[in-house]
Amino acid sequence: MRIRQKASASTRRSGGCAVTYQNLYFLVLGIIIGSVVTSMIHSSFSSNTGSTNMDAALDSSIWKSSQQRVDEKPRSKDTIHVAVGIHLDGKKDQTGFMDEWEVQLKSLVIHAPTDYHLHVHVIVNQAALESIQERFQKHSLTDIRSRNSIQMTCYPADQYEAEWNELIYNSTNKTPFENAKRIYTIGAYYRLIADRVLPKDLVNVIYMDTDVVLNSNLNALYPYLNPKKHMEWIQIGSTYCSGFMIMNLKEFPRLFWSKMDELAKQKTNFAGVHDQYLLRLVRESLPPEFTGILPKEWNVHYSDHHRDQTKIVDQEIAYWHFNGIRNQRRGFWHRDYDFMCRMDVSVECVRDSTNETILERFRQSWPVAEYYVRIPWLWVRYMSKSLIPSGEEGYLLAFDIVGN
C-alpha cells in the first residue's frame, strides 16, 4: 500500500506520467536492446561499404543505383543516317538549292541527335559538290564541335546520270522525261536510286529534300530506324509527300523497280514521271501494311499552293518542308521569293489578293524558318559546342568525298 501511495504522489508530481519500478526496468531494458541493434546495423553497413558511417553507406547505395542506370546505356552509340540529293545545272547556283541546303544544314547541326551519332549522306553532281566545298571552306564548317559525331559524306553521281535517265525513261513506257525536267532536276530522282551509291550496309535512312528545316531533335525517329521492327519499304507522312520519308534501302529497290516493271508491262499510262507520282503509283499497288505512316508531327509540308497547311500552329511540329514554288524550278530560299524579299528591298515581294506576302499573312508559321536563314554560322557553332558535356572535347564535324 505504501508503494502505491508513493506512486500516486509521483504521479501527481510528474503531471500524470506514472513511473513504477517495473516501468523503469522495461525502459532500461529497451535502451540496452536498442543500443545493441543500432550497433549491429552500423557494423553491417560498415562491413559492406568499408565505411563506419551509416549515412555514407546509404549515400553509396544511392550512387551505385544511379551509376547502374547510366551503365545500362549502350557503350558504343548507334548512328542516325540522313540522305539528301542535290543537282545543279551549272556552276553558279541559279535555283537557290544550295541556299536551301545550307539552311537545312544549320538546322541539322542545331538539332543533331543528343543520344546518337549523325551521318549525312549527300548525293551530288560535280557542280553541287564544288559549291558544298566552297561553303565548307567559307564558313570553316569542319571547326564545328558537337556532342556526338557529325559526319558528312558526298557521293558524286555524274557518271551514273545517263544510265539513270535511261532507267526512268524505260520504266515509264518512254514517257517524255524532258517535260518533267523543265521543273525537276535529275536530283529529284536521286532518292529512287540512292541504294546504288550509298554504303551497302545501310538499311533505314531518313531522306529529306533540301528545303526541309528541322524543328526538333532527330532522337524521336530512332525507333523507326530499327530494321528488326520496321521493314516497310518506306515510312512516310499521311499526305505521302516524298520530301521527307524513311527509306529501307533493302526493300525499297526490290519493291519499287519490280512494281515499275509490272506497270510498264501493263502499258500503264503515266500521267507524269516526277518522283512523287511514281512513288504514289507503286504505293497504291502494294498492300497498305507495306507502307509505314510516321507521326503527324513528322508530316509538315508548306508551299505557296498549300497555304492552308500553314495554319497548323496548334500541333507539335518536328520539321517544316517548304516544298518549293508551283511549276517553277527554284528553291524556296531563292532571292526573289518572299523570304528573300524582306532582306533585299530591291526585290519586289510576291503578294496575293489581300495585298499581303505569304510571310505577312502566315506570320505564325512561315517566318519561323527565317530564323535558320538569318542565324550566322558563328552562333550555330557555339550552340552545338554548348551541348557538349563538361569535361569532354566533343567531336569535330567530319567531311569526306567517296572516291577521293
XYZ file of C-alpha atoms in Angstrom:
404
model
C 0.000 0.000 0.000
C 2.835 2.360 0.743
C 4.305 1.770 -2.682
C 1.017 2.633 -4.290
C 0.806 5.759 -2.201
C 4.290 6.803 -3.313
C 3.365 6.078 -6.903
C 0.325 8.262 -6.545
C 2.465 11.014 -5.191
C 4.906 10.534 -8.020
C 2.039 10.644 -10.481
C 0.876 13.942 -9.173
C 4.379 15.429 -9.275
C 5.015 14.299 -12.895
C 1.801 15.692 -14.274
C 0.156 12.316 -14.848
C 3.124 10.239 -16.049
C 3.182 7.184 -13.832
C 6.678 5.721 -13.293
C 6.959 2.473 -11.317
C 9.957 0.278 -10.667
C 8.505 -2.205 -13.143
C 8.228 0.504 -15.839
C 11.743 1.667 -15.096
C 13.033 -1.891 -15.568
C 11.468 -2.194 -19.034
C 12.684 1.288 -20.001
C 16.295 0.420 -19.191
C 15.969 -2.936 -20.959
C 14.638 -1.188 -24.091
C 17.550 1.237 -24.145
C 20.040 -1.641 -23.906
C 18.356 -3.634 -26.709
C 18.133 -0.536 -28.935
C 21.813 0.161 -28.452
C 22.741 -3.392 -29.424
C 20.557 -3.315 -32.584
C 21.970 0.055 -33.654
C 25.482 -1.256 -33.181
C 24.687 -4.294 -35.341
C 23.280 -2.090 -38.129
C 26.361 0.120 -38.093
C 28.553 -2.962 -38.198
C 26.626 -4.419 -41.131
C 26.865 -1.257 -43.253
C 30.472 -0.831 -42.268
C 31.416 -4.312 -43.485
C 29.585 -3.847 -46.809
C 30.876 -0.398 -47.712
C 34.174 -0.063 -45.920
C 32.743 2.898 -44.027
C 31.870 3.244 -40.379
C 29.275 5.847 -41.113
C 25.694 4.718 -41.873
C 24.870 7.896 -43.821
C 27.899 7.336 -46.020
C 26.753 3.779 -46.652
C 23.296 4.963 -47.709
C 24.795 7.607 -49.987
C 26.999 4.945 -51.569
C 23.986 2.739 -52.197
C 22.121 5.561 -53.963
C 25.187 6.395 -56.085
C 25.520 2.753 -57.145
C 21.872 2.706 -58.245
C 22.348 5.876 -60.305
C 25.576 4.576 -61.822
C 23.838 1.341 -62.780
C 21.230 3.303 -64.761
C 23.993 5.140 -66.608
C 25.834 1.900 -67.357
C 22.683 0.447 -68.925
C 23.074 2.848 -71.882
C 24.943 1.370 -74.866
C 28.671 1.997 -74.696
C 29.044 2.462 -78.452
C 26.351 4.813 -79.754
C 24.322 3.983 -82.824
C 24.231 6.317 -85.802
C 21.246 8.020 -87.404
C 21.662 8.254 -91.181
C 20.220 11.085 -93.289
C 20.329 11.238 -97.101
C 19.986 14.316 -99.339
C 20.239 14.766 -103.114
C 21.482 17.940 -104.854
C 21.922 18.580 -108.570
C 22.914 21.929 -110.073
C 22.576 22.738 -113.769
C 25.654 24.921 -113.811
C 28.485 26.026 -111.601
C 26.509 29.031 -110.439
C 23.501 28.226 -108.281
C 20.652 29.928 -110.136
C 17.942 27.977 -108.352
C 18.734 28.615 -104.701
C 19.073 24.888 -103.965
C 22.443 25.398 -102.287
C 20.969 28.125 -100.096
C 18.262 25.641 -99.116
C 20.876 23.025 -98.305
C 22.882 25.442 -96.167
C 19.789 26.459 -94.192
C 18.955 22.780 -93.735
C 22.489 22.020 -92.555
C 22.200 24.692 -89.872
C 19.061 23.032 -88.555
C 20.717 19.597 -88.686
C 23.658 20.791 -86.592
C 21.440 22.589 -84.088
C 19.080 19.604 -83.764
C 21.642 16.821 -84.138
C 20.818 13.716 -82.078
C 21.815 14.017 -78.444
C 21.930 10.234 -77.912
C 23.309 9.064 -81.254
C 25.879 9.956 -83.879
C 24.734 11.572 -87.145
C 25.896 10.711 -90.655
C 24.629 12.887 -93.525
C 24.954 11.310 -96.980
C 24.733 13.787 -99.875
C 24.340 12.527 -103.457
C 25.662 15.298 -105.727
C 26.786 16.171 -109.197
C 30.126 17.922 -109.671
C 28.706 21.464 -109.598
C 26.896 20.824 -106.316
C 29.989 19.201 -104.817
C 32.140 22.213 -105.643
C 29.545 24.524 -104.087
C 29.484 22.439 -100.904
C 33.267 22.543 -100.691
C 33.255 26.322 -101.146
C 30.742 26.789 -98.325
C 32.610 24.452 -96.014
C 35.742 26.488 -96.566
C 33.995 29.871 -96.362
C 32.327 29.122 -93.020
C 35.027 26.804 -91.579
C 32.376 24.149 -91.024
C 34.886 21.447 -90.090
C 35.680 23.524 -86.969
C 32.192 22.810 -85.580
C 32.305 20.694 -82.433
C 29.321 18.635 -81.378
C 28.168 16.429 -78.512
C 28.201 13.339 -80.748
C 29.942 12.881 -84.054
C 28.514 14.524 -87.170
C 29.891 13.245 -90.448
C 29.051 14.363 -93.964
C 29.909 12.210 -96.954
C 29.399 13.309 -100.559
C 28.767 10.801 -103.353
C 29.490 12.158 -106.877
C 26.813 10.875 -109.262
C 27.673 12.417 -112.643
C 28.892 9.106 -114.057
C 25.530 7.461 -113.347
C 23.173 10.143 -114.646
C 22.896 8.932 -118.252
C 22.143 5.409 -117.018
C 19.582 6.689 -114.506
C 17.839 8.857 -117.090
C 17.540 5.828 -119.362
C 16.271 3.680 -116.491
C 13.496 6.122 -115.601
C 12.633 6.664 -119.271
C 12.238 2.930 -119.963
C 10.428 2.230 -116.689
C 7.717 4.754 -117.548
C 6.919 3.406 -121.022
C 9.193 6.045 -122.525
C 7.104 8.894 -121.173
C 8.847 12.121 -122.259
C 11.270 12.811 -119.461
C 12.180 16.227 -120.801
C 8.771 17.619 -119.791
C 9.442 16.782 -116.149
C 12.993 18.135 -116.328
C 11.633 21.596 -117.015
C 10.542 21.609 -113.368
C 12.646 18.882 -111.715
C 16.356 18.192 -111.988
C 17.696 14.643 -112.025
C 18.497 15.350 -108.375
C 14.820 14.821 -107.555
C 15.261 11.197 -108.655
C 18.389 10.557 -106.623
C 16.205 9.144 -103.838
C 14.918 6.434 -106.199
C 18.430 5.176 -106.915
C 20.034 6.005 -103.555
C 20.766 2.341 -102.807
C 23.112 2.213 -105.830
C 25.575 4.732 -104.413
C 25.146 4.680 -100.629
C 27.018 2.126 -98.458
C 25.635 -1.380 -98.843
C 25.340 -1.931 -95.096
C 22.807 0.866 -94.657
C 19.194 -0.167 -94.136
C 16.806 2.519 -92.869
C 17.763 6.053 -93.886
C 15.928 9.365 -93.413
C 15.608 11.027 -96.804
C 14.840 14.743 -96.909
C 14.666 17.364 -99.639
C 16.994 20.333 -99.403
C 14.077 22.590 -98.414
C 13.386 20.670 -95.188
C 14.213 22.554 -91.989
C 14.311 20.646 -88.718
C 12.490 21.998 -85.689
C 13.259 19.163 -83.257
C 15.834 16.571 -82.304
C 16.208 13.516 -84.519
C 16.255 11.232 -81.457
C 12.491 10.801 -81.799
C 12.885 8.990 -85.134
C 15.382 6.435 -83.853
C 12.738 3.750 -83.063
C 11.506 3.954 -86.666
C 15.006 3.255 -87.965
C 15.273 -0.158 -86.327
C 15.317 -2.640 -89.255
C 14.233 -5.501 -86.975
C 10.976 -3.703 -86.208
C 10.486 -1.647 -89.365
C 10.964 -3.388 -92.693
C 8.455 -1.255 -94.609
C 9.844 -0.125 -97.978
C 9.080 3.461 -96.931
C 7.733 5.201 -93.844
C 6.133 8.487 -94.757
C 3.643 11.107 -93.593
C -0.091 10.633 -94.096
C -0.058 13.085 -97.018
C 2.533 10.886 -98.760
C 4.908 13.719 -99.622
C 8.249 12.287 -100.707
C 10.144 15.320 -99.415
C 10.568 13.613 -96.037
C 10.483 9.873 -95.523
C 12.373 6.902 -94.129
C 13.588 4.568 -96.862
C 14.553 0.946 -96.366
C 17.451 0.560 -98.784
C 16.974 -3.212 -98.942
C 13.216 -3.331 -99.508
C 12.812 -0.104 -101.487
C 14.719 -1.084 -104.653
C 13.262 -4.577 -104.656
C 9.650 -3.415 -104.450
C 9.880 -0.160 -106.366
C 11.596 -1.383 -109.517
C 9.710 -4.684 -109.669
C 6.417 -2.781 -109.480
C 7.631 -0.269 -112.056
C 8.384 -3.161 -114.415
C 4.889 -4.569 -113.833
C 3.285 -1.200 -114.524
C 5.316 -0.808 -117.705
C 4.301 -4.265 -118.927
C 0.667 -3.385 -118.238
C 1.049 -0.428 -120.608
C 0.240 1.960 -117.781
C -0.460 5.473 -118.961
C 1.953 7.519 -116.872
C 0.422 10.944 -116.349
C 3.803 12.185 -115.185
C 7.252 10.967 -114.297
C 8.203 13.070 -111.306
C 9.424 11.094 -108.333
C 6.413 11.599 -106.066
C 3.980 10.481 -108.769
C 5.981 7.309 -109.364
C 6.152 6.611 -105.633
C 2.384 7.023 -105.403
C 1.776 4.556 -108.241
C 3.928 1.946 -106.537
C 2.471 2.595 -103.089
C -1.093 2.219 -104.344
C -0.221 -1.108 -105.979
C 1.100 -2.545 -102.701
C -0.837 -3.791 -99.647
C -1.293 -0.948 -97.106
C 0.838 -2.681 -94.477
C 3.879 -2.383 -96.744
C 3.942 1.379 -96.129
C 4.610 2.816 -92.686
C 2.995 6.081 -91.558
C 5.038 8.497 -89.462
C 3.508 10.540 -86.592
C 1.748 13.713 -87.715
C 4.463 15.986 -86.326
C 6.752 14.450 -88.960
C 4.372 15.413 -91.760
C 4.501 19.185 -92.139
C 4.667 20.444 -95.721
C 4.266 24.090 -96.732
C 4.113 25.607 -100.181
C 2.595 28.550 -101.982
C -0.205 26.253 -103.229
C -0.863 24.535 -99.887
C -1.341 27.607 -97.784
C -3.970 26.032 -95.582
C -1.221 23.882 -94.073
C 0.491 26.986 -92.784
C -2.261 27.344 -90.203
C -1.264 24.225 -88.259
C 0.407 26.094 -85.422
C -1.595 24.329 -82.710
C 0.102 20.978 -83.230
C 3.584 19.697 -82.488
C 5.888 20.338 -85.447
C 9.100 18.354 -85.895
C 10.145 19.965 -89.189
C 8.972 22.225 -91.985
C 9.111 21.177 -95.601
C 8.907 24.288 -97.766
C 8.313 22.346 -100.947
C 9.104 24.967 -103.476
C 7.078 27.134 -105.796
C 4.486 25.575 -108.031
C 5.737 24.761 -111.527
C 8.957 26.670 -111.027
C 12.409 25.189 -110.903
C 13.643 27.239 -107.977
C 14.482 26.624 -104.388
C 12.353 28.049 -101.635
C 15.155 30.335 -100.461
C 15.616 31.825 -103.936
C 16.404 35.523 -103.637
C 13.253 36.715 -105.400
C 10.874 34.705 -103.247
C 9.097 36.010 -100.168
C 11.743 35.086 -97.620
C 14.403 36.878 -99.577
C 12.312 39.919 -100.441
C 12.369 41.011 -96.822
C 16.160 41.014 -96.856
C 16.627 42.840 -100.152
C 14.496 45.948 -100.705
C 15.348 45.914 -104.382
C 13.324 42.734 -104.865
C 9.595 43.047 -105.423
C 7.651 40.857 -102.999
C 5.006 38.486 -104.343
C 1.616 39.496 -102.959
C -1.764 37.824 -103.052
C -5.320 39.205 -103.344
C -5.116 40.544 -99.762
C -2.044 42.572 -100.751
C -0.011 40.598 -98.222
C 3.055 38.458 -98.780
C 2.936 34.863 -97.644
C 5.148 35.808 -94.704
C 2.858 38.630 -93.644
C -0.292 36.543 -93.941
C 1.030 33.475 -92.156
C 3.450 35.106 -89.758
C 2.874 32.431 -87.091
C 4.353 29.663 -89.194
C 6.330 30.531 -92.338
C 8.533 33.253 -90.835
C 9.732 30.907 -88.088
C 12.065 29.239 -90.592
C 13.572 32.635 -91.308
C 15.428 32.141 -88.040
C 17.571 29.491 -89.710
C 18.110 31.710 -92.740
C 19.413 34.609 -90.692
C 21.304 32.869 -87.885
C 25.085 33.151 -88.520
C 27.298 30.087 -88.504
C 29.214 31.537 -85.567
C 26.081 31.188 -83.436
C 25.378 27.706 -84.781
C 28.935 26.700 -83.864
C 28.508 27.972 -80.318
C 25.085 26.348 -79.886
C 26.496 22.994 -80.944
C 29.501 23.327 -78.643
C 27.311 24.300 -75.684
C 25.678 20.840 -75.731
C 28.978 19.032 -75.100
C 29.099 17.682 -71.515
C 31.517 19.433 -69.200
C 34.990 17.933 -69.317
C 34.540 16.391 -72.765
C 36.015 17.672 -76.024
C 33.191 16.570 -78.293
C 33.684 15.767 -81.964
C 34.790 17.891 -84.893
C 32.472 17.814 -87.911
C 33.973 15.406 -90.447
C 33.691 15.790 -94.211
C 34.716 13.337 -96.892
C 34.092 12.522 -100.553
C 33.653 8.979 -101.848
C 36.287 8.271 -104.497
C 38.816 10.786 -103.146
